[in-house]
Short mmCIF file of C-alpha atoms in Angstrom, two decimals:
data_model
loop_
_atom_site.label_atom_id
_atom_site.label_comp_id
_atom_site.label_asym_id
_atom_site.label_seq_id
_atom_site.Cartn_x
_atom_site.Cartn_y
_atom_site.Cartn_z
CA MET A 2 90.32 101.06 115.75
CA THR A 3 92.63 99.54 118.35
CA PHE A 4 94.59 96.29 118.31
CA SER A 5 96.84 94.47 120.73
CA LEU A 6 100.28 93.24 119.70
CA SER A 7 98.77 89.99 118.42
CA CYS A 8 96.14 91.86 116.45
CA THR A 9 96.39 89.55 113.43
CA SER A 10 96.44 85.85 114.07
CA SER A 11 96.23 84.64 110.48
CA LYS A 12 98.43 84.65 107.43
CA ALA A 13 97.54 86.73 104.38
CA GLY A 14 97.06 84.61 101.32
CA SER A 15 96.52 81.36 103.25
CA ASN A 16 94.12 82.16 106.08
CA PRO A 17 90.65 83.44 105.20
CA ALA A 18 90.49 85.78 108.20
CA ILE A 19 93.35 88.07 107.21
CA GLN A 20 92.52 87.76 103.51
CA ASN A 21 88.97 88.86 104.26
CA LYS A 22 90.33 91.80 106.22
CA ILE A 23 92.44 92.83 103.24
CA GLU A 24 89.56 92.54 100.80
CA ALA A 25 87.25 94.45 103.16
CA SER A 26 89.73 97.33 103.51
CA PRO A 27 88.49 100.66 102.11
CA GLN A 28 91.94 100.93 100.50
CA PHE A 29 91.53 97.65 98.55
CA LYS A 30 90.07 98.15 95.08
CA GLU A 31 90.28 96.33 91.75
CA SER A 32 92.17 93.32 93.16
CA GLY A 33 94.79 95.45 94.87
CA PHE A 34 95.39 98.37 97.19
CA ASN A 35 94.48 101.37 95.11
CA PRO A 36 93.10 104.16 97.34
CA TYR A 37 94.21 107.06 95.13
CA GLY A 38 94.01 105.52 91.68
CA ASN A 39 97.36 104.98 89.95
CA PRO A 40 99.74 107.73 91.09
CA LEU A 41 102.68 106.14 89.26
CA ASP A 42 101.40 106.75 85.74
CA MET A 43 104.62 106.85 83.71
CA SER A 44 104.36 105.69 80.12
CA VAL A 45 106.59 103.06 78.53
CA LEU A 46 108.49 105.86 76.77
CA ASP A 47 108.95 107.66 80.10
CA ASN A 48 110.44 104.52 81.61
CA VAL A 49 112.82 104.05 78.68
CA ARG A 50 113.99 107.68 78.91
CA VAL A 51 114.56 107.42 82.66
CA ALA A 52 116.46 104.14 82.30
CA TRP A 53 118.69 105.67 79.61
CA LYS A 54 119.48 108.72 81.75
CA PHE A 55 120.06 106.59 84.82
CA PHE A 56 122.57 104.26 83.21
CA PHE A 57 124.26 106.56 80.68
CA THR A 58 124.39 110.02 82.26
CA ASP A 59 126.05 111.41 85.35
CA ASN A 60 124.71 114.12 87.60
CA ASP A 61 126.71 113.69 90.81
CA ARG A 62 124.15 111.14 91.93
CA THR A 63 126.75 109.64 94.26
CA PRO A 64 129.54 111.52 96.04
CA ASP A 65 133.14 111.03 94.89
CA LEU A 66 134.38 111.62 98.45
CA PRO A 67 133.21 109.69 101.51
CA ILE A 68 130.17 110.95 103.38
CA PRO A 69 130.93 111.50 107.07
CA VAL A 70 129.38 108.74 109.17
CA ILE A 71 129.51 109.18 112.93
CA SER A 72 130.19 105.94 114.75
CA GLY A 73 126.98 105.38 116.68
CA ASP A 74 127.35 106.51 120.28
CA LEU A 75 124.50 105.25 122.42
CA SER A 76 125.67 107.07 125.55
CA GLY A 77 123.80 110.19 124.50
CA PHE A 78 120.90 108.21 123.16
CA ASN A 79 119.98 105.72 125.86
CA GLY A 80 117.91 106.68 128.81
CA GLY A 81 114.40 106.60 130.15
CA GLY A 82 111.85 108.80 131.85
CA ASN A 83 109.60 111.50 130.49
CA ARG A 84 110.62 114.39 128.24
CA LEU A 85 113.24 112.37 126.39
CA LEU A 86 113.19 112.36 122.60
CA ASN A 87 116.35 111.32 120.75
CA ALA A 88 117.04 109.88 117.30
CA ILE A 89 119.95 108.45 115.33
CA TRP A 90 119.63 108.57 111.55
CA PHE A 91 121.19 105.60 109.76
CA GLY A 92 120.73 107.05 106.26
CA HIS A 93 117.73 106.78 103.95
CA SER A 94 114.62 105.98 106.07
CA SER A 95 116.26 103.99 108.88
CA LEU A 96 115.94 105.70 112.26
CA LEU A 97 116.59 104.59 115.81
CA ILE A 98 114.28 106.62 118.04
CA ASN A 99 114.21 106.83 121.83
CA MET A 100 110.88 108.21 122.98
CA ASP A 101 110.84 108.39 126.77
CA GLY A 102 112.77 105.16 127.07
CA TYR A 103 110.99 103.25 124.29
CA LYS A 104 113.41 102.12 121.57
CA ILE A 105 111.87 102.26 118.07
CA LEU A 106 113.53 101.28 114.76
CA THR A 107 112.02 102.31 111.43
CA ASP A 108 112.54 100.73 107.99
CA PRO A 109 115.83 99.04 108.92
CA VAL A 110 118.24 98.47 106.04
CA PHE A 111 121.64 97.25 107.22
CA GLU A 112 122.63 95.45 104.03
CA LYS A 113 124.97 97.22 101.61
CA LYS A 114 123.19 96.14 98.40
CA ILE A 115 119.42 96.09 98.71
CA SER A 116 118.63 93.76 95.78
CA ILE A 117 120.37 91.86 92.99
CA VAL A 118 119.87 94.70 90.52
CA GLY A 119 119.36 97.48 93.05
CA PRO A 120 121.80 100.21 94.08
CA THR A 121 124.60 99.85 96.61
CA ARG A 122 124.69 101.96 99.76
CA PHE A 123 127.08 104.82 98.90
CA CYS A 124 127.43 106.21 102.42
CA GLY A 125 129.50 103.32 103.75
CA ASP A 126 128.54 100.97 106.55
CA PRO A 127 125.74 101.87 108.96
CA PRO A 128 126.91 103.68 112.11
CA LEU A 129 125.93 100.69 114.26
CA THR A 130 125.67 97.00 113.51
CA ILE A 131 122.55 95.10 114.47
CA ASP A 132 124.52 93.40 117.24
CA GLN A 133 125.33 96.82 118.70
CA LEU A 134 121.71 97.95 118.83
CA PRO A 135 119.99 98.02 122.22
CA PRO A 136 116.98 95.75 122.79
CA LEU A 137 114.13 97.20 120.73
CA ASP A 138 110.54 97.74 121.78
CA VAL A 139 109.31 97.73 118.20
CA VAL A 140 110.39 97.69 114.55
CA ILE A 141 108.08 99.64 112.21
CA ILE A 142 107.95 98.95 108.47
CA SER A 143 106.31 101.47 106.11
CA HIS A 144 105.97 99.24 103.01
CA ASP A 145 107.52 96.32 101.17
CA HIS A 146 109.94 98.01 98.74
CA TYR A 147 113.51 96.71 98.98
CA ASP A 148 114.95 99.95 100.33
CA HIS A 149 112.53 99.77 103.28
CA LEU A 150 111.98 96.06 103.89
CA ASN A 151 115.29 94.20 103.91
CA LYS A 152 115.44 90.45 104.48
CA PHE A 153 119.03 90.50 105.78
CA SER A 154 118.03 92.99 108.46
CA ILE A 155 114.76 91.34 109.48
CA LEU A 156 116.42 87.94 109.93
CA ARG A 157 118.85 89.45 112.44
CA LEU A 158 116.39 91.75 114.16
CA LYS A 159 114.22 88.82 115.21
CA GLU A 160 116.57 88.43 118.16
CA LYS A 161 116.41 92.14 119.06
CA THR A 162 112.65 92.61 119.29
CA SER A 163 109.43 90.69 119.64
CA ARG A 164 107.33 93.42 118.03
CA PHE A 165 106.97 94.26 114.35
CA ILE A 166 104.27 96.69 113.19
CA VAL A 167 103.52 96.61 109.45
CA PRO A 168 100.81 97.58 106.94
CA LEU A 169 98.21 95.06 105.79
CA GLY A 170 99.69 92.19 103.79
CA VAL A 171 103.31 92.76 104.80
CA GLY A 172 103.02 90.38 107.73
CA ALA A 173 103.04 87.42 105.36
CA VAL A 174 106.50 88.44 104.11
CA LEU A 175 107.85 88.56 107.66
CA GLU A 176 106.30 85.20 108.47
CA LYS A 177 107.96 83.70 105.40
CA TRP A 178 111.27 84.92 106.80
CA GLY A 179 110.63 83.25 110.15
CA VAL A 180 109.06 86.01 112.26
CA SER A 181 106.43 84.56 114.58
CA ARG A 182 102.88 85.69 113.83
CA ASP A 183 102.48 86.47 117.53
CA HIS A 184 105.15 89.15 117.08
CA ILE A 185 103.44 90.91 114.16
CA CYS A 186 100.84 93.65 114.36
CA GLU A 187 99.36 94.22 110.90
CA LEU A 188 97.31 97.38 110.39
CA ASP A 189 95.05 99.14 107.95
CA TRP A 190 95.05 102.94 107.84
CA TRP A 191 93.75 104.61 110.99
CA GLU A 192 94.18 101.46 113.07
CA GLU A 193 96.24 101.50 116.25
CA CYS A 194 98.60 99.11 117.98
CA HIS A 195 99.40 99.66 121.66
CA LEU A 196 102.83 98.68 122.90
CA ASP A 197 101.42 99.28 126.38
CA PRO A 198 98.80 101.69 127.80
CA ASN A 199 101.19 104.63 127.37
CA MET A 200 102.55 104.07 123.85
CA THR A 201 100.51 103.95 120.65
CA VAL A 202 101.53 103.43 117.01
CA THR A 203 98.90 104.41 114.43
CA ALA A 204 98.98 103.55 110.72
CA THR A 205 98.06 106.61 108.66
CA PRO A 206 97.63 107.20 104.91
CA ALA A 207 100.39 107.75 102.35
CA GLN A 208 100.30 108.18 98.58
CA HIS A 209 102.62 105.52 97.23
CA PHE A 210 102.56 101.94 95.89
CA SER A 211 103.98 98.53 96.76
CA GLY A 212 105.53 95.41 95.24
CA ARG A 213 108.75 93.42 95.36
CA GLY A 214 108.50 91.71 91.96
CA LEU A 215 106.99 91.96 88.49
CA PHE A 216 103.58 90.58 89.37
CA ASP A 217 102.72 91.74 92.91
CA ARG A 218 102.07 95.45 92.38
CA ASN A 219 99.90 96.86 95.19
CA GLN A 220 99.13 93.50 96.79
CA THR A 221 100.26 94.88 100.16
CA LEU A 222 99.44 98.21 101.76
CA TRP A 223 101.84 101.07 102.52
CA ALA A 224 101.52 103.54 105.39
CA SER A 225 102.89 106.51 107.24
CA TRP A 226 102.99 106.32 111.03
CA VAL A 227 102.08 108.34 114.11
CA ILE A 228 104.05 107.32 117.21
CA SER A 229 102.76 108.88 120.40
CA ASN A 230 102.57 108.75 124.18
CA SER A 231 101.54 111.21 126.88
CA ALA A 232 104.75 113.22 126.51
CA HIS A 233 105.68 113.16 122.82
CA LYS A 234 104.35 112.66 119.33
CA VAL A 235 106.30 112.09 116.09
CA PHE A 236 105.36 111.42 112.48
CA PHE A 237 107.24 109.03 110.19
CA SER A 238 106.29 109.38 106.53
CA GLY A 239 107.73 106.24 104.97
CA ASP A 240 107.40 106.99 101.24
CA SER A 241 104.71 109.32 99.90
CA GLY A 242 103.95 111.94 97.34
CA TYR A 243 102.38 115.14 98.60
CA PHE A 244 98.63 114.74 99.07
CA LYS A 245 95.71 116.08 101.10
CA GLY A 246 96.14 113.27 103.61
CA PHE A 247 98.90 115.18 105.40
CA LYS A 248 96.45 117.87 106.43
CA GLU A 249 93.97 115.28 107.63
CA ILE A 250 96.66 113.58 109.70
CA GLY A 251 97.73 116.94 111.09
CA ASP A 252 94.16 117.84 111.99
CA ARG A 253 93.61 114.48 113.72
CA PHE A 254 96.92 114.03 115.49
CA GLY A 255 98.97 117.21 115.32
CA PRO A 256 100.91 119.07 116.43
CA PHE A 257 104.02 116.87 116.23
CA ASP A 258 107.28 117.38 118.09
CA ILE A 259 109.10 116.21 114.99
CA THR A 260 108.23 115.06 111.49
CA PHE A 261 110.53 112.55 109.80
CA LEU A 262 109.63 113.30 106.18
CA GLU A 263 110.99 111.89 102.93
CA CYS A 264 113.11 114.28 100.88
CA GLY A 265 114.89 112.51 98.07
CA ALA A 266 114.60 110.13 95.10
CA TYR A 267 112.12 112.49 93.47
CA ASP A 268 111.45 113.56 89.90
CA LEU A 269 108.63 115.44 88.16
CA LEU A 270 107.75 112.19 86.37
CA TRP A 271 106.98 110.42 89.64
CA HIS A 272 106.42 113.22 92.12
CA LYS A 273 103.00 111.82 92.99
CA VAL A 274 104.77 109.01 94.87
CA HIS A 275 107.85 110.94 96.09
CA MET A 276 107.65 114.54 97.27
CA LEU A 277 109.74 117.35 95.88
CA PRO A 278 111.66 119.13 98.69
CA GLU A 279 109.30 122.10 98.56
CA GLU A 280 106.39 119.67 99.05
CA THR A 281 108.16 118.13 102.02
CA VAL A 282 108.06 121.52 103.73
CA ARG A 283 104.41 121.92 102.80
CA ALA A 284 103.64 118.50 104.31
CA HIS A 285 105.46 119.49 107.51
CA LEU A 286 103.28 122.58 107.79
CA ASP A 287 100.11 120.55 107.10
CA LEU A 288 101.13 118.15 109.88
CA LYS A 289 101.70 121.04 112.30
CA GLY A 290 105.24 119.90 112.99
CA ARG A 291 107.68 121.73 115.22
CA VAL A 292 110.97 120.28 113.92
CA LEU A 293 111.52 118.86 110.42
CA HIS A 294 114.00 116.00 109.93
CA PRO A 295 114.48 115.09 106.22
CA ILE A 296 114.92 111.37 105.48
CA HIS A 297 115.04 109.14 102.36
CA TRP A 298 118.26 110.65 101.10
CA GLY A 299 122.03 110.27 101.58
CA ALA A 300 122.36 106.50 101.10
CA PHE A 301 121.13 105.10 97.77
CA ASN A 302 121.21 106.31 94.18
CA LEU A 303 117.52 106.05 93.31
CA ALA A 304 116.84 109.11 91.13
CA LEU A 305 118.37 111.47 88.57
CA HIS A 306 119.16 114.42 90.83
CA SER A 307 122.51 114.93 92.53
CA TRP A 308 122.91 113.32 95.95
CA PHE A 309 123.00 116.69 97.74
CA GLU A 310 120.30 118.55 95.77
CA PRO A 311 117.44 117.60 98.13
CA MET A 312 119.18 119.29 101.04
CA GLU A 313 120.01 122.46 99.14
CA ARG A 314 116.40 122.82 98.02
CA ILE A 315 114.81 122.04 101.37
CA THR A 316 117.27 124.27 103.23
CA ALA A 317 116.33 127.22 101.04
CA VAL A 318 112.58 126.83 101.42
CA ALA A 319 112.77 126.04 105.15
CA LYS A 320 114.68 129.26 105.68
CA ARG A 321 112.04 131.26 103.81
CA LYS A 322 109.26 129.60 105.82
CA GLU A 323 111.16 130.00 109.12
CA ILE A 324 110.97 126.26 109.82
CA GLN A 325 113.25 124.47 112.27
CA LEU A 326 115.15 122.12 109.98
CA ILE A 327 117.70 119.67 111.36
CA THR A 328 120.43 118.10 109.25
CA PRO A 329 122.38 115.55 111.28
CA ARG A 330 125.19 113.48 109.86
CA ILE A 331 124.52 109.77 109.55
CA GLY A 332 125.06 108.24 112.98
CA GLU A 333 124.79 111.52 114.86
CA THR A 334 122.45 111.58 117.86
CA THR A 335 119.87 114.33 117.75
CA ARG A 336 118.57 115.32 121.19
CA TYR A 337 115.49 117.47 121.02
CA ASP A 338 116.02 118.99 124.45
CA GLN A 339 119.33 120.44 123.24
CA PRO A 340 120.36 122.80 120.41
CA LEU A 341 119.37 121.21 117.13
CA LEU A 342 121.90 119.97 114.58
CA LYS A 343 121.88 122.42 111.68
CA GLU A 344 125.34 122.23 110.09
CA ARG A 345 125.19 122.03 106.28
CA TRP A 346 127.91 119.35 106.28
CA TRP A 347 127.33 118.17 102.71
CA ARG A 348 128.60 121.48 101.33
CA ASP A 349 132.14 120.75 102.43
CA ILE A 350 132.07 117.45 100.52
CA VAL A 351 130.76 119.17 97.38
CA LYS A 352 133.38 121.92 97.71
CA ARG A 353 136.25 119.48 98.11
CA ASN A 354 134.97 117.40 95.23
CA ASN A 355 134.90 120.48 92.96
CA GLU A 356 138.47 121.31 93.95
CA LYS A 357 139.81 117.92 92.88
#
C-alpha cells in the first residue's frame, strides 16, 4: 500500500479516522499491537533478579576510558548523484545516511540522558550537533522507546526537515511536541511512503514492543524499515528479536546493499525482543545483505553484558560466515564505494583499561 507524505491527516486517539486505522490493523489485537503474542515474557522474579544485577554488579558495562568519537566531517559525506551511499553512525541506532543525495536520519537521540531514570550516554557528545546537520529529507523513527524517540531531538529537528516517517500511533506523540500533521507519514507494516517518485520508505515487521510509561504498553506500533531507490537499497532494523520476518523481508525486498542491524542490549531473558549477536548475523543472511553494519551498541548501558561484548561476538561469527562486517567509530563516515571500515578499535580501549 502506498501513501503520500500527508498519508495520515488525523490524530490517533482524538480523530476517528486514524483510530479506526489502528484498530483495523492486522497487528492490533486485544486492545493493543500484539502481532506475535507477548515476546517479553519475563516473570516478576526475573525482573527483580535483573534489577539487582544491574544496580549492584559490574561487568564492564561502560568503558573506563573514553570511546573515540570522530568529529563529524560532512565533506566526505555530502554529495549527490547516483551510486552514492554514505553513512555516519552517531552511536546506538542514530544514523545519518546519504543515499544518492537524499539525507536520511534514523532514531535521532542527541540528548545525553534519555529519561529521568534512564542511562546516560557514555560515549560523550554526538559527533555533530543538530545545528551542524545538513537539511534533511526525512527523519525515520522505529518506535517510541526513549532511546529511539527523544523529545529534545525532535523539537530541534522540526527546523531541519518537513518529513517524519513513523509507525502507527507514534504520530500523535510528534504532534503533541509540535510537529505539524502535514509533516508526518504514519505507516502500518508493508505500507510505503514516497519522498518522491524515486525514493521509497517501507515499514516492515519487527518483533519488539512499545510504550513510554507504565500504562501504554503496545499502544503504538514498532517497525523496521526498507529505504530504496533505483540505485540502492538499505535495511534499518530498529529494535527486534530474531524472527521469521527477516526472511520474508529478504524475499520481498532483498538483496540489500547494507543492513543496519541491532547488536546490543541483549540477554537470554529477553532475546525475543533483542537479538543475540549470532542472530544478528543470521538476520543479515536472511535479508540477503551485502554489508553488515551493527547498531544499537556503544552509547547506553541497557543490559548486563560488557559494552564491547557484542562486537567481539559478532566479529567472530561474521568471520566464520565470511560476511562483510564494518565497524566504524562513532562519527566516522563510511563510504560504500571505498574500502570498508573494519578496524577493531574497541580492543585498544579494553587493552588500555586492563593495563591500568
